[in-house]
């Protein structure tokens, strides 16, 4: 790599005007031979990414910007704003994409009406003092000529300063203020204007000239000023391109394209136990209902990992406890994580610590998001049923479906309006939200029966809430003829009394290890004692994180995560609570 190219890769360059990124638009740019896609999310964040889908390499600039995600036009892969992580693969609607499926991103800064980025820029976007007092955007023009040739010829540009008595173009004084930046000043009598010209090196043989006029031009004169400068720049382009045609073509830039590795399509490698690699600061804490406190958790350092609707995180509390909370964020909303925490009257310390101890500004350790409650986005009708704080994962699902314009119903059961969390967010979801307030268990059962009656073969239902409500919903769904794979549920906790009285042997096939699980210990604990890594989260048999495949033997299921049909198959089990019915199990670990 040449020294010049190395220097260019370490610099900031403009690649678009701010006006090139209107809402819901994707802009194609190019810098140093690399194609880029730039787009603005609804929250104003500007994304600059490699312009290709990780699936088949199709340009993402022809995709759809839905305000929070960029959707590939070819097979519908979705990528989240900020992180560029894949959030949904239509060909695998029931699976959460691996966290490793993430497009390449570049830093982006808006300044002087331009969007700046770079391959690996050092420092900040350079200050240009003459533009700090205000500026006026001028027309940008592509040149079929190398950037260094354009820089050498910019001194021949002629224009009339604003307010010039003659209005005739005059010569300019040139001051170089950066490797590809010059300030051109024209004077005519008492009138004087400066134009700062930024040259964007598209590739070795092409560039884009992006002039910015110092000072703010009166609206009445703006069109005439822009037309005058566009004409002057057109004249310069003609002469420069004539010169370029007489010169030998430059050596093309070497573009370092990073081929997407095959492993991006593989599931993320398992992480042993409960880890908390992320640090977040409590940016905001507020009461969102009579019993629920909301927490806005912003990253300290790197951007937060991509998550999908239904995902949860482990929160490691100051008192040493670890609790799981669902993310309520909408799709592509990766600026922070928002959770809701109900104060439990019989709290063992988790919800009380968050309500009473944790304050705004505190730093918490959390896990990366996990998703064992995956939303399919291809159903024409999705029914979401929440009991109280069970709304949190379903709120994220509803926001995703609402954003996509998909058909869904969100039914929320709560004691009263005062017990309805995130009411402000619910208002944004329109007529799809239905509240059922103050119902006793019998009336709740009747209403659930009505909601689950006569399902279509393409319907999907997701339920989250208290255990008795979920048990009732599952029974009613089965009686109404819902297919087992169309009914999805998430329990708050496993209230089953766990029987740990048995002793049995477990062979770990891939680890070539056989261990004995004594009475009083779990399979998960024994595996840890023997150095075998298995991811876990709630460790109550509710979240599904520690699910492992069973090769031989009959599991004694004691979790609430698996469905009846999954239990009957006996090919998976939760090692945090489940045990063996016989003397031996063989697990795919």
Coordinates of C-alpha atoms in Angstrom, one line a residue, residues 176-566:
X176 CA -4.5 24.9 1.4
X177 CA -6.0 23.9 4.8
X178 CA -5.8 20.1 4.5
X179 CA -4.6 17.3 2.2
X180 CA -7.8 17.5 0.1
X181 CA -9.2 20.8 1.3
X182 CA -8.6 24.4 0.1
X183 CA -10.1 27.8 0.9
X184 CA -10.7 30.0 -2.2
X185 CA -11.2 33.7 -1.5
X186 CA -12.5 36.1 -4.2
X187 CA -12.5 39.9 -3.7
X188 CA -14.2 42.7 -5.8
X189 CA -14.1 46.1 -4.3
X190 CA -15.4 45.8 -0.8
X191 CA -17.1 42.5 -1.5
X192 CA -15.2 39.3 -0.4
X193 CA -16.3 35.7 -0.3
X194 CA -14.6 32.5 0.7
X195 CA -15.5 29.0 -0.6
X196 CA -14.0 26.0 1.1
X197 CA -13.7 23.1 -1.3
X198 CA -13.6 19.5 0.0
X199 CA -12.5 16.9 -2.5
X200 CA -13.8 13.4 -2.0
X201 CA -11.5 10.7 -3.5
X202 CA -14.1 8.3 -4.9
X203 CA -11.4 6.1 -6.4
X204 CA -8.0 6.7 -8.1
X205 CA -9.5 8.3 -11.2
X206 CA -12.6 10.0 -9.9
X207 CA -13.6 12.4 -7.2
X208 CA -16.5 14.6 -6.0
X209 CA -15.9 18.3 -5.4
X210 CA -18.0 19.5 -2.4
X211 CA -17.8 23.4 -2.1
X212 CA -19.2 25.2 0.9
X213 CA -19.6 29.0 1.0
X214 CA -18.6 30.7 4.2
X215 CA -21.4 32.8 5.6
X216 CA -25.2 32.6 5.3
X217 CA -26.7 34.0 2.1
X218 CA -30.0 35.8 2.2
X219 CA -32.9 33.6 1.1
X220 CA -33.7 36.1 -1.7
X221 CA -30.2 35.7 -3.2
X222 CA -29.7 32.0 -2.5
X223 CA -30.8 30.6 -5.9
X224 CA -28.7 33.1 -7.9
X225 CA -25.6 32.5 -5.7
X226 CA -25.9 28.7 -6.1
X227 CA -26.5 29.0 -9.9
X228 CA -23.4 31.2 -10.2
X229 CA -21.1 28.8 -8.3
X230 CA -22.5 25.8 -10.1
X231 CA -21.7 27.4 -13.5
X232 CA -18.2 28.3 -12.3
X233 CA -17.6 24.8 -11.1
X234 CA -18.9 23.3 -14.4
X235 CA -16.4 25.4 -16.3
X236 CA -13.6 24.2 -14.1
X237 CA -14.7 20.6 -14.5
X238 CA -14.6 20.8 -18.3
X239 CA -11.0 22.1 -18.3
X240 CA -9.8 19.6 -15.7
X241 CA -11.4 16.6 -17.4
X242 CA -9.7 17.7 -20.7
X243 CA -6.4 17.6 -18.9
X244 CA -7.1 14.2 -17.3
X245 CA -7.8 12.7 -20.7
X246 CA -4.3 13.5 -21.8
X247 CA -2.6 11.9 -18.8
X248 CA -2.0 8.1 -18.3
X249 CA -4.6 6.5 -16.1
X250 CA -3.6 6.3 -12.4
X251 CA -3.0 3.0 -10.6
X252 CA -6.3 1.9 -9.1
X253 CA -6.6 2.0 -5.3
X254 CA -6.3 -1.3 -3.6
X255 CA -9.6 -1.9 -1.9
X256 CA -9.4 -4.1 1.2
X257 CA -12.6 -6.1 0.9
X258 CA -13.1 -8.4 3.9
X259 CA -14.8 -11.5 2.7
X260 CA -17.6 -12.5 5.1
X261 CA -16.4 -15.6 6.8
X262 CA -18.4 -18.8 6.6
X263 CA -18.8 -18.9 10.4
X264 CA -21.1 -15.8 10.4
X265 CA -24.0 -18.1 9.7
X266 CA -23.2 -20.3 12.6
X267 CA -24.7 -19.9 16.1
X268 CA -22.7 -17.8 18.5
X269 CA -20.3 -20.0 20.5
X270 CA -21.7 -20.9 23.9
X271 CA -20.6 -18.9 26.9
X272 CA -20.2 -20.7 30.2
X273 CA -22.4 -19.8 33.1
X274 CA -23.7 -16.3 33.7
X275 CA -21.3 -13.8 32.4
X276 CA -21.6 -10.0 32.4
X277 CA -19.3 -8.6 29.7
X278 CA -21.2 -5.3 29.3
X279 CA -21.2 -2.2 31.4
X280 CA -24.2 0.2 31.2
X281 CA -25.1 3.3 33.0
X282 CA -28.6 4.0 34.2
X283 CA -29.4 7.0 32.0
X284 CA -33.0 7.3 33.3
X285 CA -35.2 5.6 35.9
X286 CA -38.9 6.4 36.0
X287 CA -42.1 4.9 37.2
X288 CA -44.2 3.6 34.4
X289 CA -47.1 2.1 36.4
X290 CA -48.1 1.7 40.0
X291 CA -45.7 -1.2 40.5
X292 CA -43.3 -1.0 37.6
X293 CA -40.1 1.0 37.4
X294 CA -38.5 1.5 34.0
X295 CA -34.7 1.7 33.4
X296 CA -33.0 3.2 30.4
X297 CA -29.5 1.5 30.2
X298 CA -26.9 3.2 28.0
X299 CA -23.6 1.7 27.0
X300 CA -20.3 2.7 28.5
X301 CA -17.9 2.3 25.6
X302 CA -18.7 0.3 22.6
X303 CA -22.2 0.2 21.0
X304 CA -24.6 -2.3 22.6
X305 CA -25.0 -5.6 20.8
X306 CA -27.9 -6.2 18.4
X307 CA -31.0 -7.7 19.9
X308 CA -34.2 -9.2 18.5
X309 CA -37.8 -8.8 19.8
X310 CA -38.3 -11.2 22.8
X311 CA -34.7 -11.0 24.0
X312 CA -33.7 -10.7 27.6
X313 CA -30.5 -9.8 29.5
X314 CA -29.1 -10.8 32.9
X315 CA -28.7 -7.9 35.2
X316 CA -26.0 -8.4 37.9
X317 CA -27.2 -6.4 40.9
X318 CA -25.2 -4.6 43.6
X319 CA -26.3 -7.1 46.2
X320 CA -24.8 -10.0 44.2
X321 CA -28.1 -11.3 42.8
X322 CA -28.6 -12.0 39.1
X323 CA -32.0 -11.4 37.5
X324 CA -33.4 -11.6 34.0
X325 CA -35.3 -8.8 32.3
X326 CA -36.8 -8.6 28.8
X327 CA -35.9 -5.7 26.5
X328 CA -38.8 -3.5 25.5
X329 CA -36.9 -1.8 22.7
X330 CA -38.3 -1.6 19.2
X331 CA -36.4 -3.0 16.2
X332 CA -33.2 -1.2 15.4
X333 CA -33.4 0.8 18.7
X334 CA -29.9 0.0 19.8
X335 CA -28.9 3.3 21.5
X336 CA -29.8 1.9 24.9
X337 CA -31.6 -1.0 26.5
X338 CA -35.0 -0.3 28.2
X339 CA -36.3 -2.8 30.8
X340 CA -39.3 -2.7 33.1
X341 CA -39.1 -4.1 36.7
X342 CA -42.1 -4.9 38.8
X343 CA -41.7 -4.6 42.5
X344 CA -42.5 -8.1 43.7
X345 CA -44.2 -8.2 47.1
X346 CA -42.3 -11.4 47.9
X347 CA -39.1 -10.2 46.4
X348 CA -36.0 -12.1 47.3
X349 CA -33.9 -9.0 46.8
X350 CA -33.9 -8.5 43.0
X351 CA -36.8 -6.1 42.3
X352 CA -36.3 -4.4 45.6
X353 CA -32.7 -3.6 44.8
X354 CA -33.6 -2.1 41.5
X355 CA -36.5 -0.1 42.9
X356 CA -34.9 1.1 46.1
X357 CA -31.1 1.0 45.6
X358 CA -30.2 1.6 42.0
X359 CA -30.2 5.2 40.9
X360 CA -29.7 7.2 37.8
X361 CA -26.0 7.4 37.0
X362 CA -25.2 4.0 38.6
X363 CA -23.2 1.5 36.5
X364 CA -24.5 -2.0 36.2
X365 CA -23.0 -5.2 34.7
X366 CA -25.2 -7.0 32.3
X367 CA -25.0 -10.0 29.9
X368 CA -25.3 -9.8 26.1
X369 CA -28.9 -10.2 24.9
X370 CA -30.2 -13.8 24.6
X371 CA -33.4 -14.8 22.8
X372 CA -35.2 -18.0 23.4
X373 CA -38.6 -16.4 22.8
X374 CA -38.2 -15.7 19.0
X375 CA -40.8 -13.7 17.1
X376 CA -41.8 -15.0 13.6
X377 CA -42.5 -12.0 11.4
X378 CA -44.1 -13.9 8.5
X379 CA -47.5 -14.6 10.0
X380 CA -50.5 -12.7 8.6
X381 CA -52.0 -12.6 12.2
X382 CA -50.0 -12.7 15.4
X383 CA -51.8 -12.7 18.8
X384 CA -49.8 -11.3 21.7
X385 CA -51.2 -11.9 25.2
X386 CA -49.6 -10.3 28.2
X387 CA -50.3 -10.6 31.9
X388 CA -49.1 -7.5 33.8
X389 CA -45.3 -7.2 33.6
X390 CA -45.4 -10.0 31.0
X391 CA -45.9 -7.1 28.6
X392 CA -42.2 -6.4 28.4
X393 CA -41.1 -8.9 25.7
X394 CA -44.4 -8.6 23.9
X395 CA -44.0 -4.8 23.7
X396 CA -40.8 -5.3 21.7
X397 CA -42.6 -7.8 19.4
X398 CA -45.6 -5.4 19.0
X399 CA -43.3 -2.5 18.1
X400 CA -41.5 -4.7 15.4
X401 CA -44.8 -5.9 13.9
X402 CA -46.2 -2.4 14.0
X403 CA -43.2 -1.0 12.2
X404 CA -43.5 -3.6 9.5
X405 CA -47.2 -3.1 9.1
X406 CA -47.9 -6.7 9.9
X407 CA -51.3 -7.8 11.3
X408 CA -51.2 -8.3 15.1
X409 CA -53.3 -8.0 18.3
X410 CA -51.8 -7.1 21.6
X411 CA -54.0 -8.1 24.6
X412 CA -52.9 -6.9 28.0
X413 CA -54.4 -8.1 31.3
X414 CA -53.9 -5.8 34.2
X415 CA -55.7 -4.9 37.5
X416 CA -56.4 -1.3 36.4
X417 CA -55.2 1.6 34.3
X418 CA -52.7 2.5 37.0
X419 CA -51.2 -1.0 36.7
X420 CA -50.7 -0.8 32.9
X421 CA -46.9 -0.3 32.2
X422 CA -45.5 1.7 29.3
X423 CA -48.9 3.2 28.5
X424 CA -47.2 6.0 26.5
X425 CA -45.6 3.4 24.2
X426 CA -48.9 1.5 23.9
X427 CA -50.6 4.6 22.6
X428 CA -48.3 4.6 19.6
X429 CA -49.5 1.1 18.6
X430 CA -53.0 2.3 17.8
X431 CA -56.0 0.1 17.5
X432 CA -54.0 -3.2 17.8
X433 CA -53.8 -2.8 21.5
X434 CA -56.6 -4.2 23.7
X435 CA -56.7 -3.9 27.4
X436 CA -58.6 -6.2 29.8
X437 CA -58.7 -4.6 33.2
X438 CA -59.8 -5.9 36.6
X439 CA -60.8 -9.4 35.5
X440 CA -60.8 -12.3 38.1
X441 CA -59.3 -15.6 37.2
X442 CA -62.6 -17.0 35.9
X443 CA -63.2 -14.0 33.7
X444 CA -59.6 -14.1 32.5
X445 CA -60.1 -17.7 31.4
X446 CA -63.3 -16.9 29.5
X447 CA -61.5 -14.0 27.7
X448 CA -58.5 -16.1 26.9
X449 CA -60.8 -18.8 25.4
X450 CA -62.4 -16.2 23.2
X451 CA -59.0 -14.8 22.0
X452 CA -57.8 -18.3 21.2
X453 CA -60.9 -19.6 19.5
X454 CA -60.9 -20.8 15.9
X455 CA -57.2 -20.2 14.9
X456 CA -56.2 -20.1 11.3
X457 CA -53.4 -22.4 10.2
X458 CA -51.0 -19.5 9.8
X459 CA -51.8 -17.7 13.1
X460 CA -49.1 -17.5 15.8
X461 CA -49.7 -16.7 19.5
X462 CA -47.2 -15.5 22.1
X463 CA -48.1 -15.5 25.8
X464 CA -46.1 -14.1 28.7
X465 CA -47.4 -13.6 32.2
X466 CA -48.0 -15.4 35.5
X467 CA -47.7 -19.2 35.6
X468 CA -51.4 -19.9 36.1
X469 CA -52.4 -17.6 33.2
X470 CA -49.9 -19.3 30.9
X471 CA -51.0 -22.8 32.0
X472 CA -54.6 -21.8 31.2
X473 CA -53.7 -20.3 27.9
X474 CA -51.7 -23.4 26.8
X475 CA -54.6 -25.7 27.7
X476 CA -57.1 -23.5 25.9
X477 CA -54.9 -23.2 22.8
X478 CA -54.6 -27.0 22.7
X479 CA -58.3 -27.5 23.1
X480 CA -59.0 -24.9 20.3
X481 CA -56.8 -26.7 17.9
X482 CA -53.7 -24.5 17.8
X483 CA -50.6 -26.3 16.4
X484 CA -48.1 -26.8 19.1
X485 CA -45.4 -25.0 17.1
X486 CA -47.7 -22.0 16.8
X487 CA -48.0 -21.4 20.5
X488 CA -45.1 -19.6 22.2
X489 CA -44.8 -18.8 25.8
X490 CA -42.4 -17.3 28.4
X491 CA -42.8 -17.8 32.1
X492 CA -41.6 -15.3 34.7
X493 CA -40.2 -18.1 36.8
X494 CA -40.5 -21.9 37.4
X495 CA -42.6 -22.4 40.5
X496 CA -42.5 -26.2 40.2
X497 CA -41.1 -27.9 43.3
X498 CA -37.9 -29.3 42.0
X499 CA -37.1 -32.9 43.0
X500 CA -33.4 -33.3 43.5
X501 CA -33.5 -36.6 45.4
X502 CA -32.2 -38.9 42.6
X503 CA -28.6 -40.0 41.8
X504 CA -27.6 -40.9 38.2
X505 CA -24.8 -40.9 35.7
X506 CA -24.4 -38.5 32.8
X507 CA -22.1 -39.1 29.9
X508 CA -21.0 -36.0 28.0
X509 CA -20.4 -37.3 24.5
X510 CA -18.4 -34.5 23.0
X511 CA -16.4 -33.9 26.2
X512 CA -15.5 -37.6 26.5
X513 CA -16.4 -37.4 30.2
X514 CA -18.8 -39.3 32.5
X515 CA -19.9 -37.8 35.8
X516 CA -22.2 -38.7 38.6
X517 CA -24.9 -36.3 39.6
X518 CA -25.6 -36.9 43.3
X519 CA -28.8 -36.1 45.1
X520 CA -29.0 -32.4 45.9
X521 CA -26.9 -31.3 42.9
X522 CA -28.0 -30.3 39.4
X523 CA -26.4 -31.5 36.1
X524 CA -25.4 -28.0 35.5
X525 CA -23.5 -27.7 38.8
X526 CA -21.7 -31.0 38.3
X527 CA -20.7 -30.1 34.7
X528 CA -19.2 -26.8 36.0
X529 CA -17.3 -28.6 38.7
X530 CA -15.7 -30.7 36.0
X531 CA -14.8 -27.7 33.8
X532 CA -17.5 -28.2 31.2
X533 CA -18.9 -24.9 29.8
X534 CA -22.6 -24.6 29.4
X535 CA -24.4 -21.2 29.0
X536 CA -27.1 -20.5 31.6
X537 CA -29.2 -17.5 32.7
X538 CA -32.2 -17.9 35.0
X539 CA -31.1 -21.4 36.3
X540 CA -34.8 -22.1 37.2
X541 CA -35.8 -24.0 34.1
X542 CA -37.8 -21.0 32.7
X543 CA -35.6 -19.2 30.1
X544 CA -34.3 -22.1 28.0
X545 CA -30.7 -20.9 27.9
X546 CA -29.1 -24.1 29.2
X547 CA -31.0 -26.4 26.8
X548 CA -28.9 -29.3 25.6
X549 CA -29.5 -32.2 23.2
X550 CA -30.2 -35.7 24.7
X551 CA -28.6 -38.6 22.8
X552 CA -29.6 -41.4 25.0
X553 CA -31.8 -41.9 28.1
X554 CA -35.1 -40.5 29.3
X555 CA -35.1 -37.0 30.9
X556 CA -37.1 -36.2 33.9
X557 CA -38.3 -32.7 32.8
X558 CA -38.8 -30.3 35.6
X559 CA -38.7 -27.0 33.6
X560 CA -41.5 -24.8 32.3
X561 CA -39.7 -23.9 29.1
X562 CA -40.4 -26.9 26.9
X563 CA -43.8 -27.6 25.4
X564 CA -45.6 -30.9 25.9
X565 CA -44.6 -32.2 22.5
X566 CA -41.0 -31.2 23.1

